[in-house]
Short mmCIF file of C-alpha atoms (C1' of nucleotides) in Angstrom, two decimals:
data_model
loop_
_atom_site.label_atom_id
_atom_site.label_comp_id
_atom_site.label_asym_id
_atom_site.label_seq_id
_atom_site.Cartn_x
_atom_site.Cartn_y
_atom_site.Cartn_z
CA MET A 857 -252.69 96.87 -152.49
CA SER A 858 -253.83 95.69 -149.94
CA ASP A 859 -256.33 94.28 -152.17
CA THR A 860 -253.68 92.32 -153.42
CA ALA A 861 -252.74 90.55 -150.53
CA VAL A 862 -255.87 89.60 -149.70
CA ALA A 863 -256.20 87.89 -152.94
CA ARG A 864 -252.89 86.28 -152.90
CA ALA A 865 -254.12 84.65 -149.67
CA ALA A 866 -257.25 84.00 -151.37
CA VAL A 867 -255.56 81.55 -153.96
CA VAL A 868 -253.01 80.45 -151.72
CA GLN A 869 -256.02 78.82 -149.79
CA ALA A 870 -257.82 77.72 -152.36
CA ALA A 871 -254.62 75.59 -153.44
CA GLY A 872 -253.80 74.41 -150.18
CA ASP A 873 -257.89 73.17 -150.89
CA ALA A 874 -257.21 71.09 -154.00
CA LYS A 875 -253.31 70.36 -153.64
CA ALA A 876 -252.04 71.20 -156.86
CA ASP A 877 -254.70 72.83 -159.01
CA SER A 878 -253.72 74.54 -162.00
CA LYS A 879 -253.08 78.46 -161.96
CA SER A 880 -256.39 78.53 -164.57
CA GLU A 881 -258.18 76.66 -162.01
CA GLN A 882 -256.96 78.75 -158.76
CA ALA A 883 -258.15 82.15 -160.61
CA TYR A 884 -261.69 80.51 -161.50
CA ALA A 885 -261.76 80.43 -158.41
CA PHE A 886 -261.08 83.46 -156.93
CA ILE A 887 -262.71 85.79 -159.49
CA LYS A 888 -265.82 83.29 -158.64
CA ALA A 889 -265.79 83.61 -155.01
CA ARG A 890 -265.39 87.53 -154.94
CA ILE A 891 -268.05 87.59 -157.84
CA VAL A 892 -270.41 84.99 -155.34
CA GLU A 893 -269.53 86.91 -152.24
CA GLY A 894 -270.16 90.44 -153.65
CA THR A 895 -266.39 91.89 -153.90
CA TYR A 896 -266.51 92.15 -157.40
CA SER A 897 -270.12 93.30 -157.73
CA PRO A 898 -272.19 93.49 -160.93
CA GLY A 899 -270.99 95.94 -163.45
CA TYR A 900 -267.32 95.74 -161.67
CA ARG A 901 -265.10 95.79 -165.32
CA LEU A 902 -262.83 92.61 -165.23
CA VAL A 903 -259.05 93.87 -166.89
CA LEU A 904 -256.96 90.78 -167.53
CA ALA A 905 -254.13 92.84 -167.19
CA LYS A 906 -255.24 94.22 -163.99
CA ILE A 907 -256.70 90.29 -161.75
CA ALA A 908 -253.30 89.08 -163.59
CA GLY A 909 -251.16 91.55 -161.48
CA ASP A 910 -253.32 90.73 -158.57
CA VAL A 911 -253.12 87.38 -158.41
CA GLY A 912 -249.78 87.09 -159.84
CA PHE A 913 -250.26 84.91 -162.87
CA SER A 914 -249.45 85.68 -166.26
CA VAL A 915 -253.31 86.89 -168.21
CA VAL A 916 -253.73 83.54 -170.04
CA PRO A 917 -254.86 81.67 -166.96
CA VAL A 918 -257.05 84.48 -165.94
CA ARG A 919 -258.34 84.83 -169.50
CA GLU A 920 -259.47 81.38 -169.28
CA ALA A 921 -261.26 81.89 -165.81
CA ILE A 922 -263.29 84.50 -166.96
CA ARG A 923 -264.25 82.36 -169.98
CA ARG A 924 -265.28 79.76 -167.97
CA LEU A 925 -267.44 82.45 -165.94
CA GLU A 926 -269.20 83.82 -168.99
CA ALA A 927 -270.46 79.99 -170.00
CA GLU A 928 -271.68 79.89 -166.30
CA GLY A 929 -273.37 83.48 -167.32
CA LEU A 930 -271.70 85.29 -164.03
CA VAL A 931 -269.78 87.29 -166.51
CA LYS A 932 -270.26 89.01 -169.79
CA PHE A 933 -267.42 88.98 -172.29
CA GLU A 934 -266.94 91.76 -174.98
CA ARG A 935 -264.94 90.65 -177.64
CA ASN A 936 -262.17 93.26 -178.18
CA VAL A 937 -263.71 95.53 -175.51
CA GLY A 938 -263.28 93.20 -172.41
CA ALA A 939 -265.50 91.55 -169.56
CA THR A 940 -267.73 92.97 -167.01
CA VAL A 941 -269.56 90.91 -163.67
CA SER A 942 -273.19 90.66 -164.95
CA GLY A 943 -275.68 91.96 -163.44
CA ILE A 944 -279.11 90.35 -163.64
CA ASP A 945 -281.95 92.52 -165.42
CA PRO A 946 -285.60 92.16 -164.88
CA THR A 947 -285.29 89.87 -167.52
CA GLU A 948 -282.29 88.19 -166.78
CA TYR A 949 -283.90 87.56 -163.44
CA LEU A 950 -286.93 86.26 -164.93
CA TYR A 951 -285.08 83.66 -167.30
CA THR A 952 -282.54 82.72 -164.51
CA MET A 953 -285.85 81.90 -161.66
CA GLN A 954 -287.85 80.07 -164.38
CA THR A 955 -285.24 77.31 -165.01
CA LEU A 956 -283.78 77.31 -161.47
CA SER A 957 -287.74 76.54 -160.93
CA VAL A 958 -287.58 73.70 -163.34
CA VAL A 959 -284.12 72.30 -162.18
CA GLU A 960 -284.38 72.43 -158.46
CA GLY A 961 -287.56 70.95 -159.08
CA ALA A 962 -286.82 67.93 -160.44
CA ALA A 963 -283.41 67.86 -158.36
CA THR A 964 -285.42 68.27 -155.11
CA ALA A 965 -287.34 65.61 -156.43
CA LEU A 966 -284.62 62.94 -157.16
CA SER A 967 -282.78 63.62 -153.83
CA ALA A 968 -286.05 62.89 -151.45
CA PRO A 969 -285.71 59.69 -151.55
CA LEU A 970 -281.75 59.53 -150.28
CA ILE A 971 -283.04 62.35 -147.41
CA ASP A 972 -282.57 60.65 -144.05
CA ALA A 973 -284.39 61.98 -140.73
CA THR A 974 -280.73 63.26 -139.53
CA ALA A 975 -280.83 65.97 -142.96
CA ILE A 976 -284.34 66.71 -142.44
CA ALA A 977 -283.79 67.61 -138.92
CA ARG A 978 -280.85 69.63 -140.07
CA ALA A 979 -282.99 71.67 -142.53
CA ARG A 980 -285.84 72.19 -139.36
CA ALA A 981 -283.21 74.20 -137.66
CA VAL A 982 -282.22 75.86 -140.28
CA ASN A 983 -285.69 76.90 -141.60
CA GLU A 984 -286.18 77.75 -137.32
CA GLU A 985 -282.86 80.17 -137.99
CA MET A 986 -284.84 81.65 -140.52
CA ARG A 987 -287.69 82.34 -139.23
CA GLN A 988 -286.11 83.99 -136.25
CA CYS A 989 -283.95 86.17 -138.70
CA LEU A 990 -287.09 87.56 -139.53
CA GLU A 991 -288.28 88.90 -136.80
CA HIS A 992 -284.72 90.23 -135.89
CA PHE A 993 -284.59 91.82 -139.51
CA ASP A 994 -281.55 90.13 -140.68
CA PRO A 995 -281.49 89.86 -144.50
CA VAL A 996 -278.11 88.77 -144.99
CA ARG A 997 -278.37 86.02 -143.19
CA PHE A 998 -281.42 84.87 -143.97
CA THR A 999 -280.36 84.57 -147.44
CA ALA A 1000 -277.12 82.48 -146.43
CA LEU A 1001 -279.44 79.79 -144.61
CA ASN A 1002 -282.29 79.80 -147.61
CA ARG A 1003 -279.40 78.43 -150.07
CA ASP A 1004 -278.26 76.19 -146.43
CA PHE A 1005 -281.92 75.06 -146.23
CA HIS A 1006 -281.74 74.34 -150.02
CA SER A 1007 -279.04 72.50 -149.99
CA VAL A 1008 -279.76 70.03 -147.90
CA LEU A 1009 -282.87 69.06 -150.28
CA PHE A 1010 -280.94 68.83 -153.08
CA GLU A 1011 -277.54 67.92 -152.39
CA HIS A 1012 -278.40 64.29 -152.68
CA CYS A 1013 -279.13 64.33 -156.42
CA PRO A 1014 -277.95 61.74 -157.81
CA ASN A 1015 -278.08 63.35 -161.49
CA PRO A 1016 -274.43 65.19 -160.94
CA HIS A 1017 -276.10 67.03 -164.48
CA ILE A 1018 -278.90 68.26 -162.72
CA LEU A 1019 -277.00 69.42 -159.83
CA ASP A 1020 -274.41 71.66 -161.48
CA LEU A 1021 -277.85 73.41 -162.75
CA VAL A 1022 -279.14 73.67 -159.84
CA HIS A 1023 -275.97 75.23 -158.40
CA ARG A 1024 -275.32 77.89 -161.63
CA GLY A 1025 -278.46 79.25 -160.84
CA TRP A 1026 -278.15 79.54 -157.13
CA ASN A 1027 -274.78 81.53 -158.37
CA ARG A 1028 -276.16 83.81 -160.49
CA LEU A 1029 -279.08 84.88 -158.12
CA ALA A 1030 -275.99 85.37 -155.91
CA THR A 1031 -274.64 88.34 -157.57
CA LEU A 1032 -277.97 89.71 -156.96
CA ARG A 1033 -277.42 90.01 -153.10
CA SER A 1034 -279.48 92.91 -151.67
CA SER A 1035 -281.13 94.45 -154.77
CA THR A 1036 -284.16 95.27 -155.17
CA PHE A 1037 -285.45 91.42 -156.31
CA ARG A 1038 -284.79 89.95 -153.21
CA PHE A 1039 -286.75 90.61 -150.45
CA VAL A 1040 -290.30 91.33 -151.88
CA PRO A 1041 -292.26 92.11 -148.48
CA GLY A 1042 -294.27 89.40 -147.13
CA ARG A 1043 -292.90 86.69 -149.35
CA ALA A 1044 -289.85 85.90 -147.10
CA ARG A 1045 -292.97 84.71 -144.34
CA GLU A 1046 -294.60 82.58 -146.68
CA SER A 1047 -291.31 80.77 -147.53
CA VAL A 1048 -290.60 79.73 -144.16
CA ARG A 1049 -294.09 77.86 -144.11
CA GLU A 1050 -293.55 76.52 -147.72
CA HIS A 1051 -290.13 74.95 -146.44
CA GLU A 1052 -291.67 73.59 -143.66
CA GLU A 1053 -293.97 72.14 -146.01
CA LEU A 1054 -291.55 70.93 -148.02
CA LEU A 1055 -289.90 69.05 -145.38
CA GLN A 1056 -293.09 67.19 -144.23
CA LEU A 1057 -293.41 65.88 -147.96
CA ILE A 1058 -290.26 64.32 -148.04
CA GLU A 1059 -290.54 62.77 -144.37
CA ARG A 1060 -293.75 61.21 -145.84
CA ASN A 1061 -292.24 59.85 -149.05
CA ALA A 1062 -294.45 61.37 -151.12
CA ASP A 1063 -294.31 60.60 -154.64
CA ALA A 1064 -291.95 62.72 -156.64
CA GLU A 1065 -294.22 64.41 -159.00
CA THR A 1066 -295.94 65.78 -155.76
CA ILE A 1067 -292.48 67.01 -154.34
CA GLU A 1068 -291.26 68.43 -157.69
CA ARG A 1069 -294.42 70.21 -157.88
CA ALA A 1070 -294.18 71.93 -154.40
CA ALA A 1071 -290.53 72.73 -154.93
CA ARG A 1072 -291.04 74.05 -158.14
CA ARG A 1073 -294.18 76.16 -157.03
CA HIS A 1074 -291.81 77.72 -153.72
CA ARG A 1075 -289.18 78.92 -156.46
CA SER A 1076 -292.15 80.06 -158.66
CA ALA A 1077 -293.94 81.87 -155.89
CA THR A 1078 -291.17 84.30 -155.20
CA LEU A 1079 -290.80 85.04 -159.08
CA ASP A 1080 -294.73 85.66 -158.79
CA ALA A 1081 -294.59 88.04 -156.06
CA TYR A 1082 -291.95 89.73 -157.60
CA LEU A 1083 -293.25 90.32 -160.78
CA ALA A 1084 -296.62 91.29 -159.24
CA GLN A 1085 -294.78 94.39 -157.19
CA ALA A 1086 -292.31 95.28 -160.33
CA PRO A 1087 -292.78 98.42 -162.35
CA GLY A 1088 -292.01 97.49 -165.74
CA THR A 1089 -292.65 94.09 -165.60
CA PRO A 1090 -291.06 92.65 -168.09
CA LYS A 1091 -292.65 90.61 -171.18
CA LYS A 1092 -295.37 88.01 -169.78
CA ILE A 1093 -294.04 84.69 -170.06
CA SER A 1094 -294.14 83.29 -166.02
CA ASN A 1095 -296.99 80.80 -166.86
CA SER A 1096 -295.46 78.80 -164.16
CA GLN A 1097 -296.99 75.78 -164.58
CA GLU A 1098 -298.64 75.22 -161.28
CA GLU A 1099 -300.71 78.34 -161.68
CA LYS A 1100 -303.11 76.92 -163.74
CA GLN A 1101 -304.57 74.11 -161.31
CA MET B 373 -253.25 66.37 -195.34
CA SER B 374 -256.50 66.31 -198.09
CA ASP B 375 -258.11 66.61 -194.26
CA THR B 376 -256.47 69.99 -193.52
CA ALA B 377 -258.39 71.43 -196.85
CA VAL B 378 -261.65 70.60 -195.71
CA ALA B 379 -260.84 72.22 -192.28
CA ARG B 380 -259.67 75.25 -193.81
CA ALA B 381 -262.71 74.85 -196.24
CA ALA B 382 -264.89 74.78 -193.23
CA VAL B 383 -263.14 77.61 -191.40
CA VAL B 384 -263.55 79.91 -194.16
CA GLN B 385 -267.33 79.16 -194.59
CA ALA B 386 -268.14 79.45 -190.63
CA ALA B 387 -266.45 82.75 -191.20
CA GLY B 388 -268.47 83.76 -194.16
CA ASP B 389 -271.62 83.35 -191.94
CA ALA B 390 -270.92 85.05 -189.18
CA LYS B 391 -268.96 88.76 -190.51
CA ALA B 392 -265.17 88.30 -188.94
CA ASP B 393 -265.58 85.83 -185.68
CA SER B 394 -262.30 85.33 -183.90
CA LYS B 395 -260.43 82.77 -184.25
CA SER B 396 -261.40 80.92 -181.18
CA GLU B 397 -264.79 81.16 -181.97
CA GLN B 398 -264.01 79.43 -185.45
CA ALA B 399 -262.40 76.57 -183.79
CA TYR B 400 -264.85 75.97 -181.70
CA ALA B 401 -267.42 76.00 -184.59
CA PHE B 402 -265.00 74.13 -186.08
CA ILE B 403 -264.40 71.14 -183.81
CA LYS B 404 -268.62 70.94 -183.07
CA ALA B 405 -269.39 71.01 -185.96
CA ARG B 406 -267.08 67.75 -186.92
CA ILE B 407 -267.89 66.05 -183.08
CA VAL B 408 -271.73 66.71 -183.78
CA GLU B 409 -271.21 65.25 -187.17
CA GLY B 410 -269.60 62.69 -186.67
CA THR B 411 -265.70 62.91 -187.97
CA TYR B 412 -264.33 63.25 -184.86
CA SER B 413 -266.17 60.20 -183.10
CA PRO B 414 -266.41 59.29 -179.61
CA GLY B 415 -262.90 58.61 -177.42
CA TYR B 416 -260.91 60.32 -180.67
CA ARG B 417 -258.10 62.15 -179.46
CA LEU B 418 -257.81 65.76 -179.73
CA VAL B 419 -254.35 67.17 -179.48
CA LEU B 420 -254.20 70.98 -180.22
CA ALA B 421 -250.95 71.07 -182.28
CA LYS B 422 -252.50 68.36 -184.70
CA ILE B 423 -255.81 70.48 -184.84
CA ALA B 424 -254.24 73.79 -184.47
CA GLY B 425 -252.17 72.64 -187.64
CA ASP B 426 -255.60 71.40 -189.07
CA VAL B 427 -257.17 74.61 -189.06
CA GLY B 428 -254.11 77.22 -189.20
CA PHE B 429 -254.39 78.83 -186.25
CA SER B 430 -251.44 78.56 -183.21
CA VAL B 431 -252.80 76.26 -180.07
CA VAL B 432 -254.50 79.40 -178.07
CA PRO B 433 -257.68 79.53 -179.86
CA VAL B 434 -258.05 75.88 -180.41
CA ARG B 435 -257.26 75.49 -176.82
CA GLU B 436 -259.97 78.20 -175.82
CA ALA B 437 -262.23 76.26 -178.32
CA ILE B 438 -261.88 72.70 -176.29
CA ARG B 439 -262.31 74.07 -172.97
CA ARG B 440 -265.35 75.72 -173.99
CA LEU B 441 -266.58 72.13 -175.59
CA GLU B 442 -265.73 70.76 -172.16
CA ALA B 443 -267.97 72.97 -170.65
CA GLU B 444 -270.78 71.71 -173.24
CA GLY B 445 -270.07 68.16 -172.20
CA LEU B 446 -268.71 67.23 -175.79
CA VAL B 447 -265.15 67.14 -174.63
CA LYS B 448 -263.54 65.35 -172.13
CA PHE B 449 -260.51 67.14 -170.61
CA GLU B 450 -257.58 65.51 -168.16
CA ARG B 451 -254.78 67.83 -167.38
CA ASN B 452 -251.59 67.34 -168.09
CA VAL B 453 -253.19 64.71 -170.57
CA GLY B 454 -255.48 66.28 -172.77
CA ALA B 455 -258.57 66.09 -174.07
CA THR B 456 -261.17 62.87 -176.14
CA VAL B 457 -264.27 63.30 -177.75
CA SER B 458 -266.72 62.60 -174.58
CA GLY B 459 -268.14 59.02 -175.60
CA ILE B 460 -271.18 58.55 -173.59
CA ASP B 461 -271.35 55.47 -171.17
CA PRO B 462 -274.35 53.96 -169.61
CA THR B 463 -274.42 56.06 -166.57
CA GLU B 464 -273.45 59.74 -168.55
CA TYR B 465 -276.75 58.29 -171.21
CA LEU B 466 -278.88 58.02 -168.60
CA TYR B 467 -278.01 61.32 -166.64
CA THR B 468 -277.81 63.45 -170.23
CA MET B 469 -281.47 61.68 -171.01
CA GLN B 470 -282.47 62.59 -167.31
CA THR B 471 -281.39 66.07 -167.62
CA LEU B 472 -283.05 66.45 -171.35
CA SER B 473 -286.40 65.29 -170.06
CA VAL B 474 -286.70 67.78 -167.49
CA VAL B 475 -285.46 70.73 -169.53
CA GLU B 476 -287.19 69.76 -172.70
CA GLY B 477 -290.31 68.86 -171.38
CA ALA B 478 -290.22 72.24 -169.74
CA ALA B 479 -289.49 73.82 -173.09
CA THR B 480 -291.74 72.40 -174.98
CA ALA B 481 -294.88 73.65 -172.40
CA LEU B 482 -293.69 77.41 -172.75
CA SER B 483 -293.49 76.70 -176.52
CA ALA B 484 -296.41 74.98 -177.06
CA PRO B 485 -299.10 78.19 -177.02
CA LEU B 486 -296.58 80.33 -179.28
CA ILE B 487 -296.79 77.58 -182.06
CA ASP B 488 -298.74 78.52 -184.93
CA ALA B 489 -300.98 75.97 -187.14
CA THR B 490 -298.44 75.68 -189.91
CA ALA B 491 -295.59 74.82 -187.43
CA ILE B 492 -298.00 72.22 -186.49
CA ALA B 493 -298.45 71.32 -189.94
CA ARG B 494 -294.45 71.07 -190.80
CA ALA B 495 -294.24 69.08 -187.37
CA ARG B 496 -296.57 66.49 -188.90
CA ALA B 497 -295.31 66.16 -192.03
CA VAL B 498 -292.01 65.61 -190.80
CA ASN B 499 -293.43 62.93 -188.34
CA GLU B 500 -294.97 61.38 -191.48
CA GLU B 501 -291.47 61.21 -193.18
CA MET B 502 -290.26 59.56 -189.82
CA ARG B 503 -292.76 56.83 -190.47
CA GLN B 504 -291.85 55.97 -193.78
CA CYS B 505 -288.33 55.95 -192.54
CA LEU B 506 -289.20 53.31 -190.40
CA GLU B 507 -290.72 51.04 -193.16
CA HIS B 508 -287.63 51.56 -195.44
CA PHE B 509 -285.21 51.41 -192.73
CA ASP B 510 -283.48 54.55 -192.56
CA PRO B 511 -282.27 54.67 -189.09
CA VAL B 512 -279.35 57.58 -189.90
CA ARG B 513 -282.55 59.83 -191.48
CA PHE B 514 -285.33 58.93 -188.67
CA THR B 515 -282.68 60.49 -185.93
CA ALA B 516 -281.91 63.92 -188.08
CA LEU B 517 -285.82 64.53 -188.72
CA ASN B 518 -286.73 63.19 -184.96
CA ARG B 519 -284.83 66.23 -184.08
CA ASP B 520 -286.66 68.59 -186.68
CA PHE B 521 -289.21 67.68 -185.53
CA HIS B 522 -288.72 68.06 -181.90
CA SER B 523 -287.50 71.86 -182.51
CA VAL B 524 -290.27 72.82 -183.83
CA LEU B 525 -291.66 72.51 -180.63
CA PHE B 526 -289.31 73.59 -178.93
CA GLU B 527 -287.71 76.16 -180.38
CA HIS B 528 -290.03 79.19 -179.53
CA CYS B 529 -289.06 78.94 -175.88
CA PRO B 530 -289.17 82.04 -174.88
CA ASN B 531 -286.63 81.60 -171.85
CA PRO B 532 -283.32 81.17 -173.91
CA HIS B 533 -281.77 79.80 -170.83
CA ILE B 534 -283.78 76.70 -170.72
CA LEU B 535 -283.41 76.57 -174.52
CA ASP B 536 -280.11 76.05 -174.50
CA LEU B 537 -279.92 73.94 -172.24
CA VAL B 538 -282.28 71.41 -174.49
CA HIS B 539 -279.53 72.35 -177.22
CA ARG B 540 -276.92 71.39 -175.33
CA GLY B 541 -278.39 67.83 -174.31
CA TRP B 542 -279.39 67.16 -178.27
CA ASN B 543 -275.67 67.96 -178.83
CA ARG B 544 -274.38 65.06 -176.44
CA LEU B 545 -277.07 62.69 -177.80
CA ALA B 546 -275.82 63.89 -181.24
CA THR B 547 -272.15 62.26 -180.27
CA LEU B 548 -274.36 58.75 -179.65
CA ARG B 549 -274.64 58.69 -183.39
CA SER B 550 -275.34 54.68 -184.39
CA SER B 551 -274.52 54.11 -181.49
CA THR B 552 -276.29 50.74 -179.29
CA PHE B 553 -278.25 53.34 -177.23
CA ARG B 554 -280.18 54.48 -180.18
CA PHE B 555 -283.01 52.47 -181.49
CA VAL B 556 -284.59 50.06 -178.54
CA PRO B 557 -286.38 47.70 -180.98
CA GLY B 558 -290.25 48.85 -181.24
CA ARG B 559 -289.38 51.89 -179.28
CA ALA B 560 -289.17 54.01 -182.57
CA ARG B 561 -292.84 53.11 -184.14
CA GLU B 562 -294.11 54.09 -180.37
CA SER B 563 -291.90 57.07 -180.72
CA VAL B 564 -293.62 58.29 -184.25
CA ARG B 565 -297.04 57.54 -182.24
CA GLU B 566 -296.59 59.99 -179.31
CA HIS B 567 -295.40 62.59 -181.42
CA GLU B 568 -298.76 62.60 -183.03
CA GLU B 569 -300.38 62.69 -179.58
CA LEU B 570 -298.31 66.01 -178.47
CA LEU B 571 -299.00 67.36 -181.48
CA GLN B 572 -302.74 66.92 -180.74
CA LEU B 573 -302.43 68.67 -177.62
CA ILE B 574 -301.15 71.34 -178.44
CA GLU B 575 -303.53 71.88 -181.00
CA ARG B 576 -306.04 71.59 -178.31
CA ASN B 577 -304.23 74.03 -175.96
CA ALA B 578 -303.65 71.99 -173.46
CA ASP B 579 -302.53 73.06 -169.85
CA ALA B 580 -298.90 73.70 -170.06
CA GLU B 581 -299.00 70.56 -166.83
CA THR B 582 -300.05 68.23 -169.36
CA ILE B 583 -297.92 69.56 -172.34
CA GLU B 584 -294.95 69.38 -170.42
CA ARG B 585 -295.97 66.16 -168.76
CA ALA B 586 -296.19 64.30 -172.52
CA ALA B 587 -292.95 65.91 -173.48
CA ARG B 588 -291.06 64.30 -170.21
CA ARG B 589 -292.68 61.22 -170.91
CA HIS B 590 -292.07 60.69 -174.50
CA ARG B 591 -288.17 61.20 -173.79
CA SER B 592 -288.45 59.49 -170.61
CA ALA B 593 -289.92 56.16 -171.85
CA THR B 594 -287.02 56.32 -174.24
CA LEU B 595 -284.40 56.17 -171.29
CA ASP B 596 -286.76 53.72 -169.39
CA ALA B 597 -286.94 51.21 -173.48
CA TYR B 598 -283.12 51.28 -173.01
CA LEU B 599 -282.59 50.38 -169.49
CA ALA B 600 -285.79 47.55 -169.54
CA GLN B 601 -283.18 45.70 -172.90
CA ALA B 602 -279.46 47.07 -171.05
CA PRO B 603 -277.58 44.57 -170.16
CA GLY B 604 -275.48 46.01 -167.19
CA THR B 605 -277.79 48.62 -165.99
CA PRO B 606 -276.16 51.26 -163.94
CA LYS B 607 -277.35 52.26 -160.53
CA LYS B 608 -281.44 52.58 -160.90
CA ILE B 609 -282.33 56.32 -160.45
CA SER B 610 -284.49 56.72 -162.91
CA ASN B 611 -287.34 56.87 -160.69
CA SER B 612 -289.24 59.08 -164.14
CA GLN B 613 -291.74 61.22 -162.48
CA GLU B 614 -295.03 59.75 -164.61
CA GLU B 615 -293.99 55.98 -163.94
CA LYS B 616 -295.95 56.70 -160.49
CA GLN B 617 -299.34 57.56 -162.08
"C1'" DA C 54 -271.67 125.51 -179.90
"C1'" DT C 55 -271.86 121.38 -181.74
"C1'" DG C 56 -270.76 117.57 -184.71
"C1'" DT C 57 -266.70 115.47 -187.04
"C1'" DA C 58 -262.34 113.36 -187.37
"C1'" DC C 59 -258.20 112.13 -186.47
"C1'" DG C 60 -255.06 110.19 -183.01
"C1'" DA C 61 -253.25 108.15 -178.77
"C1'" DA C 62 -253.81 104.98 -175.36
"C1'" DA C 63 -256.42 100.53 -173.52
"C1'" DT C 64 -257.08 96.33 -173.95
"C1'" DC C 65 -257.75 92.28 -175.99
"C1'" DG C 66 -255.99 88.20 -179.78
"C1'" DT C 67 -252.99 85.28 -181.11
"C1'" DA C 68 -248.40 83.19 -181.86
"C1'" DT C 69 -244.13 81.85 -180.17
"C1'" DA C 70 -241.42 79.44 -176.62
"C1'" DC C 71 -240.21 77.31 -172.56
"C1'" DG C 72 -241.14 74.71 -168.59
"C1'" DA C 73 -243.96 71.25 -166.84
"C1'" DT C 74 -246.32 66.77 -166.11
"C1'" DG C 75 -248.00 62.40 -167.57
"C1'" DA C 76 -247.15 58.04 -170.67
"C1'" DT C 77 -244.14 55.28 -172.58
"C1'" DT C 78 -240.29 52.91 -173.49
"C1'" DA C 79 -236.35 50.32 -172.70
"C1'" DT C 80 -233.19 49.15 -169.36
"C1'" DG C 81 -231.40 46.10 -165.54
"C1'" DG C 82 -231.96 43.17 -162.12
"C1'" DC C 83 -234.06 39.12 -159.90
"C1'" DG D 897 -239.19 35.90 -168.80
"C1'" DC D 898 -241.14 39.52 -165.39
"C1'" DC D 899 -241.61 43.21 -162.57
"C1'" DA D 900 -239.36 47.53 -161.33
"C1'" DT D 901 -236.89 51.90 -162.23
"C1'" DA D 902 -234.96 55.02 -164.86
"C1'" DA D 903 -234.49 57.84 -169.13
"C1'" DT D 904 -237.08 59.21 -173.15
"C1'" DC D 905 -240.76 61.65 -175.56
"C1'" DA D 906 -245.38 63.82 -176.27
"C1'" DT D 907 -248.51 67.21 -174.90
"C1'" DC D 908 -250.37 70.32 -172.09
"C1'" DG D 909 -249.60 75.12 -169.32
"C1'" DT D 910 -248.02 79.17 -168.66
"C1'" DA D 911 -245.71 83.70 -169.96
"C1'" DT D 912 -244.07 87.07 -172.60
"C1'" DA D 913 -244.26 89.90 -176.66
"C1'" DC D 914 -246.45 91.79 -180.40
"C1'" DG D 915 -250.20 93.06 -183.24
"C1'" DA D 916 -255.03 94.28 -183.45
"C1'" DT D 917 -259.39 96.64 -182.34
"C1'" DT D 918 -261.86 99.22 -179.36
"C1'" DT D 919 -262.47 103.63 -176.97
"C1'" DC D 920 -262.14 107.83 -175.39
"C1'" DG D 921 -259.82 112.56 -175.95
"C1'" DT D 922 -258.63 116.23 -178.35
"C1'" DA D 923 -258.42 119.13 -182.15
"C1'" DC D 924 -260.64 121.31 -185.48
"C1'" DA D 925 -264.50 122.64 -189.32
"C1'" DT D 926 -268.98 124.66 -189.25
#
DNA sequence: ATGTACGAAATCGTATACGATGATTATGGC
DNA sequence: GCCATAATCATCGTATACGATTTCGTACAT
């Protein structure tokens, strides 16, 4: 019940942000926010009528919102059955990370020439804070900062299609939250170091291919770390590019 | 009116293919097929009520179908105004080609180790036919064969997410059909040659990075050829990777 | 005790209806 | 004759209602 109140508040706020979005848009933002933030965790059953009641709309806009979320991979929808927040199994994790390594690498390379010194300084500050999170064992904040860091790197990507794909990948990963996938021991520390390397490449105006390779490897290394320590590793398809050279 | 008959027939067929798809699914397949095949050409106004009449359903499933097509970029949807088949302007073309160069390159590289000799032979036959199309000036067939050729190269991609992105890109390009974008003079001939080179790399089990680079360059070269001869070139963002080396 | 069949409840899928919004055309004033 | 403004129309946005499908529980037979 207080759930409902919170829901409405969120909707009102969302509506305020973007003038007069359609209800379907509001429902979309509402549900998506809850999935990404974790209120609706993987496996959560999204019953149309219930959510419709929560947001105060009828089922039609809610249904449309859910279908959109399905297209983005955040929700799994089964005909005549219903929708659930899509968990991510090891295979899905692999697919998502691999895809992200490709599109994020490209986005970062395309962004690089457009990143100014201020942004670099900002990213470096974020990375420094991440390093401190490591020492204070604050994985939640670490994760949030990690997204901030990479946002700086790819947010200037001049190709909106690619940028959109990157955001989708991050959102999908966000549903993991603190699951077993994240935080492979030792990987976080390496990650911070690689961030600094990336920043230096960008500062030096390294060529696009070098930056792309570094950015891609940064991500696929996380995937590889997971695969190395995973118990039932799924079929090996992670022939990550840079491994071979 | 005969239009309606054709429409119904298509729907019936689609329904037969996949048991009992939902109407929304059928509407989706119906509209998508017409866009890709060119019956609904770019700029075509998709009026909900009209299409609903054509397929024999009410507007609700049709609306849902159109929103899905919008998510894939085949349709442009404007709130309270309506939907039109999304043409592709030079900027969109650039975005799409660039994105496709990235994901297709990755898909081809991931597929390569899984392509057997039979498939290679098939692709080579297709490419040979393309060469003949060049001499007989049959651009329509050339385009169709081109998709066939590349399908062989990336269809074994073990990552369904990436594969899906590739298909979306091709579908978007399909809406161009015989527009000014396609068939930059001389490019087709080069294209056939590059196809053969790609096949040889795959036969030789070249490493993933080499194949990815070749596949990506194959596409970005087409983009570059267009940009070189285009009148009002959009903002230059095509720093295609391999250009620099 | 277990498996099967039937029935009830929950939930989705679609149709229809009406209100809201943006485009278009007509009209009046300048 | 042209521009501004108001009325009209086309079209979408959403609510409500009902039918279709699936799932779950229960009873019965083996």
